[in-house]
Coordinates of C-alpha atoms and ligand atoms in Angstrom, one line a residue:
X1 CA 4.4 -21.4 41.0
X2 CA 7.1 -21.0 38.4
X3 CA 8.0 -18.5 35.8
X4 CA 8.3 -20.1 32.5
X5 CA 10.5 -18.4 29.4
X6 CA 8.6 -19.7 26.3
X7 CA 10.3 -19.5 23.2
X8 CA 8.6 -17.9 20.2
X9 CA 8.6 -16.4 16.7
X10 CA 7.5 -12.6 15.7
X11 CA 4.7 -11.8 14.0
X12 CA 5.0 -9.0 11.2
X13 CA 1.7 -7.3 11.6
X14 CA 1.6 -6.1 15.6
X15 CA 1.7 -2.2 14.3
X16 CA -0.3 -0.3 17.0
X17 CA -2.9 2.0 14.8
X18 CA -4.8 5.1 15.8
X19 CA -5.7 3.4 19.0
X20 CA -3.9 0.4 19.6
X21 CA -3.4 -3.0 18.0
X22 CA -6.9 -3.9 16.5
X23 CA -7.4 -7.1 14.4
X24 CA -9.8 -9.5 13.3
X25 CA -10.6 -12.0 16.5
X26 CA -9.0 -14.9 14.2
X27 CA -5.7 -13.5 14.1
X28 CA -5.5 -12.6 17.8
X29 CA -6.5 -16.3 18.3
X30 CA -3.3 -17.7 16.6
X31 CA -1.0 -19.1 19.2
X32 CA 1.3 -16.5 20.7
X33 CA -0.1 -13.6 19.4
X34 CA -1.6 -12.1 22.2
X35 CA 1.1 -13.6 24.5
X36 CA 3.9 -11.9 22.0
X37 CA 2.2 -8.6 21.7
X38 CA 1.8 -8.2 25.7
X39 CA 5.6 -8.8 26.3
X40 CA 6.5 -6.7 23.2
X41 CA 4.7 -3.8 25.2
X42 CA 6.5 -5.0 28.3
X43 CA 9.8 -5.0 26.8
X44 CA 9.2 -1.1 25.6
X45 CA 8.6 -0.3 29.3
X46 CA 10.8 0.3 32.2
X47 CA 10.7 0.9 35.7
X48 CA 7.4 -1.2 36.6
X49 CA 8.9 -3.5 39.1
X50 CA 6.5 -3.9 42.1
X51 CA 4.5 -1.4 40.0
X52 CA 0.5 -1.4 39.4
X53 CA -1.0 -2.6 36.3
X54 CA -4.6 -1.9 35.3
X55 CA -6.6 -4.4 32.9
X56 CA -10.1 -4.0 31.4
X57 CA -12.0 -4.4 28.5
X58 CA -15.7 -3.8 26.7
X59 CA -16.5 -7.3 27.3
X60 CA -16.1 -8.5 23.9
X61 CA -15.7 -12.0 22.7
X62 CA -11.8 -13.3 23.5
X63 CA -11.9 -10.6 26.6
X64 CA -11.7 -13.2 28.8
X65 CA -8.6 -15.5 27.5
X66 CA -6.7 -12.3 26.6
X67 CA -7.0 -11.0 30.3
X68 CA -5.9 -14.3 32.0
X69 CA -2.9 -14.1 29.9
X70 CA -2.5 -10.7 30.3
X71 CA -2.3 -11.5 34.0
X72 CA 0.0 -14.3 33.9
X73 CA 2.4 -12.4 31.9
X74 CA 2.4 -9.1 34.0
X75 CA 3.1 -11.5 37.0
X76 CA 6.0 -13.0 35.4
X77 CA 7.5 -9.7 34.2
X78 CA 7.3 -8.5 37.8
X79 CA 4.5 -6.3 38.1
X80 CA 3.5 -5.7 41.7
X81 CA -0.3 -6.0 41.4
X82 CA -2.8 -6.0 38.9
X83 CA -6.2 -4.2 39.2
X84 CA -9.0 -5.5 37.0
X85 CA -12.5 -4.9 36.7
X86 CA -15.1 -7.4 37.4
X87 CA -15.8 -9.8 35.0
X88 CA -13.1 -8.2 32.8
X89 CA -15.4 -4.9 32.4
X90 CA -14.1 -1.5 32.4
X91 CA -15.2 1.2 30.2
X92 CA -12.0 2.9 28.5
X93 CA -12.8 6.4 30.3
X94 CA -13.1 4.2 33.8
X95 CA -9.9 2.6 32.8
X96 CA -8.4 5.9 32.5
X97 CA -9.7 7.0 35.5
X98 CA -8.7 4.1 37.7
X99 CA -5.0 4.6 36.2
X100 CA -5.1 8.0 37.6
X101 CA -7.0 7.4 40.5
X102 CA -5.0 4.6 42.0
X103 CA -1.6 5.8 40.5
X104 CA -0.8 2.9 38.4
X105 CA 2.0 2.5 36.3
X106 CA -0.2 2.0 33.2
X107 CA -3.0 -0.5 32.0
X108 CA -4.1 -2.5 29.3
X109 CA -7.4 -1.8 27.5
X110 CA -8.8 -4.7 25.7
X111 CA -11.1 -3.4 23.2
X112 CA -12.2 -2.8 19.5
X113 CA -14.6 0.1 20.3
X114 CA -16.9 0.5 18.1
X115 CA -16.3 -2.3 16.0
X116 CA -18.2 -5.6 16.0
X117 CA -17.4 -8.2 18.3
X118 CA -17.9 -12.2 18.6
X119 CA -16.0 -14.6 17.0
X120 CA -16.0 -13.4 13.6
X121 CA -15.5 -9.7 14.7
X122 CA -12.6 -7.3 15.9
X123 CA -10.6 -7.4 18.8
X124 CA -8.1 -5.2 20.5
X125 CA -5.4 -4.6 22.9
X126 CA -4.2 -0.6 23.7
X127 CA -1.6 0.1 26.2
X128 CA -2.1 3.2 28.3
X129 CA 0.5 5.1 30.2
X130 CA 0.3 6.8 34.0
X131 CA -1.5 9.8 33.0
X132 CA -4.3 7.2 32.2
X133 CA -4.2 8.2 28.2
X134 CA -3.0 6.1 25.1
X135 CA 0.7 5.5 24.5
X136 CA 2.5 8.5 22.8
X137 CA 3.6 7.5 19.3
X138 CA 7.4 6.8 20.9
X139 CA 6.3 3.8 22.9
X140 CA 3.8 2.7 20.3
X141 CA 6.7 2.8 17.6
X142 CA 8.8 1.0 20.3
X143 CA 6.3 -1.8 20.7
X144 CA 6.1 -2.4 16.8
X145 CA 10.2 -2.6 16.6
X146 CA 10.1 -5.1 19.6
X147 CA 7.4 -7.1 18.3
X148 CA 9.2 -7.6 15.3
X149 CA 12.3 -9.5 16.8
X150 CA 10.5 -10.8 20.1
X151 CA 11.7 -14.6 20.4
X152 CA 10.2 -15.4 23.6
X153 CA 8.0 -14.4 26.3
X154 CA 7.7 -15.0 30.4
X155 CA 4.2 -16.3 31.8
X156 CA 3.8 -17.9 35.2
X157 CA 2.5 -21.3 35.3
X158 CA -0.7 -20.2 37.8
X159 CA -4.3 -21.0 38.1
X160 CA -6.7 -18.5 36.0
X161 CA -7.9 -15.6 38.4
X162 CA -11.8 -15.6 39.4
X163 CA -12.9 -12.5 37.5
X164 CA -16.5 -12.5 38.9
X165 CA -15.0 -12.3 42.7
X166 CA -14.5 -8.8 44.0
X167 CA -11.8 -8.7 46.0
X168 CA -7.9 -9.7 46.4
X169 CA -6.5 -12.6 44.9
X170 CA -3.0 -13.9 43.4
X171 CA -1.4 -14.9 40.2
X172 CA 2.0 -16.1 40.9
X173 CA 3.7 -13.4 43.3
X174 CA 1.8 -10.8 42.2
X175 CA -1.5 -9.4 43.5
X176 CA -4.7 -9.5 41.7
X177 CA -7.5 -7.1 42.9
X178 CA -11.1 -7.5 41.5
X179 CA -12.6 -4.1 41.5
X180 CA -16.1 -2.8 41.0
X181 CA -15.8 -1.2 37.5
X182 CA -18.5 1.5 38.4
X183 CA -18.3 3.1 41.4
X184 CA -15.0 4.8 41.1
X185 CA -16.0 6.4 37.9
X186 CA -19.5 6.7 39.2
X187 CA -17.9 8.9 41.8
X188 CA -15.8 10.9 39.6
X189 CA -19.1 12.1 37.7
X190 CA -20.6 13.2 40.9
X191 CA -17.7 15.8 41.4
X192 CA -18.2 17.2 38.0
X193 CA -21.8 17.6 37.6
X194 CA -24.8 19.2 39.6
X195 CA -26.3 15.4 40.5
X196 CA -29.5 17.2 42.2
X197 CA -30.3 19.4 39.4
X198 CA -30.6 16.8 36.8
X199 CA -32.2 14.7 39.6
X200 CA -34.9 17.3 39.8
X201 CA -35.1 17.7 36.1
X202 CA -36.1 13.8 35.8
X203 CA -38.5 14.1 38.8
X204 CA -39.8 16.7 36.4
X205 CA -41.0 14.5 33.9
X206 CA -38.0 14.9 31.5
X207 CA -37.9 11.8 29.7
X208 CA -34.6 10.4 28.4
X209 CA -33.4 7.2 26.2
X210 CA -30.0 5.8 26.3
X211 CA -28.8 3.1 24.2
X212 CA -26.2 0.9 25.9
X213 CA -25.8 -1.0 22.5
X214 CA -25.3 -4.3 24.7
X215 CA -22.1 -2.9 25.4
X216 CA -20.0 -1.9 28.2
X217 CA -21.5 1.2 29.3
X218 CA -24.9 -0.5 30.4
X219 CA -23.9 -1.1 34.1
X220 CA -22.5 2.3 34.3
X221 CA -25.8 3.8 33.0
X222 CA -27.9 1.7 35.0
X223 CA -26.2 2.7 38.0
X224 CA -25.9 6.6 37.1
X225 CA -29.0 7.1 35.0
X226 CA -31.8 4.9 36.8
X227 CA -29.8 4.7 40.1
X228 CA -28.2 7.8 41.2
X229 CA -30.1 10.2 39.1
X230 CA -33.6 8.6 39.5
X231 CA -34.5 8.2 35.8
X232 CA -37.2 5.7 35.2
X233 CA -36.7 2.0 34.9
X234 CA -36.1 1.5 31.0
X235 CA -34.5 4.5 30.6
X236 CA -31.5 2.6 29.8
X237 CA -32.1 0.0 26.7
X238 CA -29.7 -2.7 25.7
X239 CA -27.8 -2.4 29.2
X240 CA -26.2 -5.7 29.7
X241 CA -22.8 -6.3 28.0
X242 CA -22.7 -9.4 25.7
X243 CA -19.5 -10.8 23.9
X244 CA -21.0 -10.0 20.5
X245 CA -23.1 -7.0 21.4
X246 CA -26.3 -8.6 20.4
X247 CA -24.8 -9.3 17.1
X248 CA -25.0 -5.6 16.5
X249 CA -22.3 -3.1 15.6
X250 CA -21.6 -0.7 18.6
X251 CA -21.3 2.2 17.1
X252 CA -23.4 5.2 18.1
X253 CA -24.1 6.8 14.8
X254 CA -27.1 7.4 12.7
X255 CA -26.9 4.1 11.0
X256 CA -26.9 1.9 14.1
X257 CA -29.0 4.2 16.3
X258 CA -31.5 4.6 13.5
X259 CA -34.5 3.6 15.5
X260 CA -33.8 6.0 18.2
X261 CA -33.3 8.9 15.8
X262 CA -36.7 7.9 14.5
X263 CA -38.1 7.8 18.0
X264 CA -36.4 11.3 18.8
X265 CA -37.7 13.0 15.4
X266 CA -41.5 11.4 16.6
X267 CA -44.0 13.7 17.8
X268 CA -44.1 11.6 21.2
X269 CA -40.6 11.0 21.2
X270 CA -38.3 11.7 24.5
X271 CA -36.7 14.9 25.0
X272 CA -33.3 13.2 25.1
X273 CA -31.2 10.5 23.4
X274 CA -27.9 9.3 23.8
X275 CA -25.8 6.1 23.0
X276 CA -22.3 5.2 23.8
X277 CA -20.2 2.7 22.1
X278 CA -18.3 -0.9 22.7
X279 CA -15.8 0.5 25.2
X280 CA -17.8 3.5 26.2
X281 CA -15.7 6.3 25.1
X282 CA -17.8 7.9 22.2
X283 CA -21.1 9.6 22.2
X284 CA -24.4 9.9 20.1
X285 CA -26.6 13.1 21.7
X286 CA -30.0 13.3 19.7
X287 CA -32.5 16.3 21.2
X288 CA -36.0 16.1 20.4
X289 CA -36.0 17.0 16.9
X290 CA -32.4 17.9 16.7
X291 CA -29.5 15.9 15.9
X292 CA -26.6 17.3 17.4
X293 CA -23.5 16.6 15.6
X294 CA -20.2 15.5 17.2
X295 CA -18.4 18.7 16.0
X296 CA -21.0 21.1 17.2
X297 CA -21.7 19.1 20.2
X298 CA -18.0 19.9 21.5
X299 CA -18.3 23.7 20.7
X300 CA -21.5 23.9 22.4
X301 CA -20.2 21.8 25.5
X302 CA -17.2 23.9 25.7
X303 CA -19.5 27.0 25.3
X304 CA -21.7 25.8 28.5
X305 CA -19.1 23.9 30.4
X306 CA -19.3 26.9 33.1
X307 CA -22.6 25.5 33.9
X308 CA -21.4 22.5 35.5
X309 CA -19.8 22.7 38.9
X310 CA -16.6 20.7 37.9
X311 CA -16.0 23.7 35.3
X312 CA -17.4 26.7 36.5
X313 CA -14.0 28.5 37.0
X314 CA -14.2 28.1 33.0
X315 CA -12.2 26.3 30.6
X316 CA -8.4 26.7 30.0
X317 CA -8.9 26.0 26.1
X318 CA -10.0 23.4 23.5
X319 CA -8.5 20.8 21.3
X320 CA -10.0 19.3 18.6
X321 CA -8.8 16.7 16.2
X322 CA -7.8 18.3 12.4
X323 CA -10.8 16.9 10.6
X324 CA -13.2 18.0 13.6
X325 CA -15.1 20.9 12.1
X326 CA -14.2 24.3 13.3
X327 CA -17.3 25.4 15.3
X328 CA -15.2 24.9 18.6
X329 CA -12.7 27.6 17.4
X330 CA -15.4 30.1 17.1
X331 CA -15.7 29.3 20.9
X332 CA -12.4 29.2 21.7
X333 CA -12.0 32.9 20.1
X334 CA -14.9 34.4 21.6
X335 CA -13.7 33.2 25.4
X336 CA -10.1 34.2 24.6
X337 CA -9.0 31.0 24.8
X338 CA -6.2 28.6 23.6
X339 CA -7.5 26.4 20.5
X340 CA -5.5 23.6 19.3
X341 CA -5.8 21.3 16.0
X342 CA -4.5 18.0 16.7
X343 CA -4.0 14.9 14.5
X344 CA -6.6 12.0 14.9
X345 CA -6.6 10.0 17.7
X346 CA -7.2 10.9 21.2
X347 CA -3.2 10.1 21.8
X348 CA -2.5 13.6 20.8
X349 CA -4.5 15.5 23.3
X350 CA -2.5 13.8 26.3
X351 CA 0.5 16.7 26.6
X352 CA -2.2 19.5 26.0
X353 CA -4.4 18.1 28.8
X354 CA -1.5 17.5 31.4
X355 CA 0.2 20.8 30.4
X356 CA -3.0 22.2 31.7
X357 CA -3.6 24.0 28.5
X358 CA -6.9 22.4 27.5
X359 CA -9.8 21.5 29.4
X360 CA -12.2 20.2 26.8
X361 CA -11.2 18.2 23.5
X362 CA -12.9 16.5 21.0
X363 CA -13.3 14.5 17.7
X364 CA -15.8 14.5 14.9
X365 CA -16.0 10.9 15.2
X366 CA -18.3 11.0 18.6
X367 CA -15.5 11.8 21.0
X368 CA -15.4 14.7 23.3
X369 CA -13.8 14.6 26.9
X370 CA -12.1 16.8 29.4
X371 CA -9.2 17.0 31.7
X372 CA -11.0 14.4 34.1
X373 CA -9.6 11.3 32.5
X374 CA -7.2 11.0 29.3
X375 CA -9.8 9.3 27.2
X376 CA -13.1 10.4 25.4
X377 CA -15.7 9.9 27.6
X378 CA -19.4 9.1 26.2
X379 CA -21.2 9.1 29.8
X380 CA -19.3 12.1 30.7
X381 CA -20.6 14.3 27.2
X382 CA -24.0 12.8 28.0
X383 CA -23.9 13.8 31.6
X384 CA -22.5 17.3 30.6
X385 CA -25.3 17.9 28.2
X386 CA -28.0 17.0 31.3
X387 CA -26.5 19.3 33.4
X388 CA -26.5 22.0 30.8
X389 CA -30.5 21.2 30.1
X390 CA -31.2 21.2 33.8
X391 CA -29.5 24.7 34.4
X392 CA -30.4 26.4 31.0
X393 CA -34.2 24.9 30.8
X394 CA -34.3 24.8 27.0
X395 CA -34.8 22.1 24.5
X396 CA -31.8 20.8 22.9
X397 CA -33.1 22.5 19.5
X398 CA -33.5 25.9 21.2
X399 CA -29.7 25.6 22.4
X400 CA -28.4 24.5 19.3
X401 CA -30.5 27.4 17.1
X402 CA -29.4 30.2 19.7
X403 CA -25.8 28.6 19.2
X404 CA -26.1 29.0 15.4
X405 CA -27.1 32.5 16.0
X406 CA -24.4 33.5 18.2
X407 CA -21.5 31.7 16.5
X408 CA -22.4 30.5 13.0
X409 CA -23.5 27.1 11.6
X410 CA -20.3 24.7 10.5
X411 CA -22.4 22.6 7.8
X412 CA -20.4 19.2 8.3
X413 CA -20.3 15.5 7.2
X414 CA -18.2 12.6 6.8
X415 CA -18.3 10.2 4.1
X416 CA -16.7 6.9 4.7
X417 CA -15.6 4.4 2.0
X418 CA -15.0 1.0 3.4
X419 CA -13.2 -1.8 2.5
X420 CA -11.6 -0.3 -0.3
X421 CA -8.5 -2.0 -1.9
X422 CA -5.5 -0.8 0.2
X423 CA -3.4 -0.2 -2.8
X424 CA -6.1 2.0 -4.7
X425 CA -6.7 3.8 -1.8
X426 CA -3.0 4.3 -0.9
X427 CA -2.4 5.6 -4.6
X428 CA -5.4 8.1 -4.5
X429 CA -4.2 9.9 -1.6
X430 CA -0.4 9.6 -3.0
X431 CA -1.7 11.0 -6.2
X432 CA -3.7 14.0 -4.3
X433 CA -1.0 14.6 -2.4
X434 CA 1.4 15.4 -5.4
X435 CA -1.2 17.6 -6.8
X436 CA -1.2 19.8 -3.4
X437 CA 1.3 22.4 -4.6
X438 CA -0.5 23.4 -7.6
X439 CA -4.0 24.0 -6.1
X440 CA -3.8 27.4 -3.8
X441 CA -5.2 30.0 -6.0
X442 CA -7.6 28.0 -8.3
X443 CA -11.1 28.9 -8.6
X444 CA -14.0 26.2 -8.7
X445 CA -17.7 26.2 -9.5
X446 CA -19.9 28.4 -6.7
X447 CA -17.0 30.7 -6.0
X448 CA -14.8 27.8 -4.2
X449 CA -11.1 29.4 -4.1
X450 CA -8.6 27.5 -2.5
X451 CA -6.5 29.4 0.0
X452 CA -4.3 26.5 0.8
X453 CA -3.7 22.7 0.1
X454 CA -1.2 20.8 2.3
X455 CA -0.7 17.1 4.1
X456 CA -1.0 18.0 7.8
X457 CA 1.8 18.0 10.1
X458 CA 1.4 18.5 13.8
X459 CA 3.9 19.7 16.1
X460 CA 3.3 19.0 19.8
X461 CA 3.7 22.8 21.4
X462 CA 4.4 20.6 25.1
X463 CA 7.3 17.8 24.1
X464 CA 8.2 19.5 20.7
X465 CA 7.5 16.2 18.8
X466 CA 6.2 16.2 15.4
X467 CA 3.9 14.2 13.3
X468 CA 3.7 14.4 9.6
X469 CA 1.4 13.0 7.2
X470 CA -1.7 13.2 9.1
X471 CA -4.5 14.0 6.2
X472 CA -5.0 16.2 3.6
X473 CA -6.6 19.3 4.0
X474 CA -7.6 21.5 1.5
X475 CA -9.0 24.8 2.6
X476 CA -11.2 27.5 1.2
X477 CA -11.4 31.2 1.6
X478 CA -14.7 31.5 2.6
X479 CA -13.5 29.0 5.4
X480 CA -14.8 25.8 3.8
X481 CA -12.8 22.7 4.0
X482 CA -12.0 19.4 2.1
X483 CA -10.2 16.7 4.5
X484 CA -9.2 13.0 2.9
X485 CA -7.5 10.7 5.1
X486 CA -7.2 7.0 5.3
X487 CA -8.3 5.3 8.5
X488 CA -6.1 3.8 11.2
X489 CA -8.6 1.6 12.8
X490 CA -9.7 -0.5 9.9
X491 CA -8.7 -4.2 9.9
X492 CA -9.7 -5.1 6.3
X493 CA -8.5 -3.3 3.1
X494 CA -8.5 0.6 3.6
X495 CA -11.1 2.9 4.9
X496 CA -11.0 6.4 3.0
X497 CA -12.4 9.4 4.8
X498 CA -13.7 12.4 3.4
X499 CA -14.6 14.9 5.8
X500 CA -16.4 18.6 4.3
X501 CA -17.5 21.5 6.2
X502 CA -18.9 25.1 5.0
X503 CA -19.2 28.1 7.3
X504 CA -22.4 29.9 7.2
X505 CA -22.1 33.6 9.4
X506 CA -24.7 33.8 12.4
X507 CA -27.4 35.5 10.3
X508 CA -26.9 33.3 7.2
X509 CA -29.2 30.1 6.5
X510 CA -28.8 27.6 9.2
X511 CA -31.7 25.1 8.1
X512 CA -30.4 23.7 4.9
X513 CA -30.1 19.9 5.1
X514 CA -26.6 18.9 5.6
X515 CA -25.8 17.0 2.6
X516 CA -27.3 19.4 0.1
X517 CA -25.4 22.3 1.7
X518 CA -22.1 20.5 1.0
X519 CA -23.2 19.3 -2.5
X520 CA -21.0 21.6 -4.4
X521 CA -18.0 20.7 -1.8
X522 CA -18.8 16.7 -2.4
X523 CA -18.4 17.2 -6.2
X524 CA -15.3 18.9 -5.8
X525 CA -13.6 16.8 -3.5
X526 CA -14.7 13.7 -6.2
X527 CA -13.1 15.9 -8.9
X528 CA -10.0 16.4 -7.2
X529 CA -9.5 13.0 -5.8
X530 CA -11.1 10.8 -8.1
X531 CA -12.9 8.6 -5.7
X532 CA -15.5 7.3 -7.7
X533 CA -13.4 6.7 -10.7
X534 CA -10.7 4.8 -8.9
X535 CA -12.7 3.0 -6.2
X536 CA -15.4 2.3 -8.6
X537 CA -17.9 3.1 -5.8
X538 CA -21.0 5.4 -6.6
X539 CA -21.6 6.1 -3.0
X540 CA -19.9 6.2 0.4
X541 CA -20.7 3.1 2.7
X542 CA -21.4 5.4 5.9
X543 CA -22.5 8.8 5.7
X544 CA -22.5 10.5 9.4
Ligands
G1P601 C1 -11.2 6.6 14.1 C2 -11.8 8.1 14.4 C3 -10.9 8.7 15.5 C4 -10.8 8.3 16.8 C5 -10.4 6.6 16.4 C6 -10.6 5.9 17.8 O1 -9.9 6.4 13.7 O2 -11.6 8.5 13.0 O3 -11.2 10.1 15.5 O4 -10.1 8.6 17.5 O5 -11.4 6.0 15.6 O6 -11.9 6.0 18.3 P1 -9.5 6.3 12.1 O7 -10.3 5.0 11.8 O8 -10.4 7.2 11.2 O9 -8.0 6.4 12.1
ZN602 ZN1 -14.7 3.7 21.7

């Protein structure tokens, strides 16, 4: 075995986005692209000599190639051990747990989340730190800076690791342990939730359908729902991970899970439907005749978390990303606990969780999680819902309606305009930003009066860091909001995200159709930002 130092030339586009470096597979397949990026990560870290690195991914195309490369570069750079999931699989929350559980130095999570996979799809690499969460901006900035000047990488000249073989192997001087991707994670879930109560609910005829979308949660869902909790075989659909996700789009929303939605809305549908995305950190929750928006789900889970054993002492606080609806704020207010509004992206929750200031976090983009790991966690959300249903013995619909009757309803929608010309989108945001100071006080149709208009700046209360330009917020005197920002995960052109929210008091109307309820705000957002006129789009690409 020899350690080779290979000369390379930098790439100019290795800037990590909201969640790691995501690119088309073809970009990653360029010679040295993976090598450069991984070496740039290691060059930006200190003190990992002899320590453990966790590696795992969602099983998408190119995972196997990138994992072998990552192992050899980790070995050459002096890591003592790599823990890797069998067949290269680890869901993102499971990777986070394994980093924490085995006190690893950090981890590489290979995924492009909910983006399509396969040779023409997307690939991604994300570095997570020792708390199990995504690296903070000071590290991702350093990685990008390093990637722009890198001129060599180190790699061992060793054979590939047999990723299908559980147990110990070697890559050069470094130990590689291939681990069961499910066991530790499933054991953690058992400590948080009342498995016997959920098992009893299944035994009494409760019916659920879970769509693993041909992605990483398949093995976890089979083991936990059908294995440990006794749900009938067939409860888990599309449970075998495939490199191109069965040619599907592993994003658990009402567009890509339309069939499940229709089933849950039908007379003979099951009691509960759920799905998770490519890497297992997102969730979709649909009760019989009731879709639960992710923003509402966050509020509901926070309000009912004490019903699960892992949270029976109550929760310390809640955090939500800025575009997420304020439904959870009302729960925090009632519980008398801290509430935090952070920029988009899970990495901003890490400090608050580490400091014990919040227990539950969530994003409108189908992400919810807690202090059990430092990533959002799709199956965790499903299990907490099941635990709540098992204790309350009510339907999802009844629980949601009661919640609105107590706290009021935040009507909420997100409109995405995908693959917009990047220059057009950038100018649209810049022009709207320039207008912001003139907006407060203005009154529009339907008595919509602007209370504030700003570009969100986050001051982290734990480490004192500041993150500016995190999205435009236009707030109204009645609690309504328009939020507009550019996606940081897209791989082609720009994705413009428009978020709309309107609050209806506990005794108000809770049965309106969402798009209709938000129509005045949708029209006003277009008037203020000129989306239709500038992009030429008559309608959003995706409405969630
Ligand atoms: C999107 C979501 C964001 C989430 C991220 C990673 O980021 O909006 O909430 O944390 O994916 O799953 P965006 O593309 O908006 O930057
Ligand atoms: Zn994901």
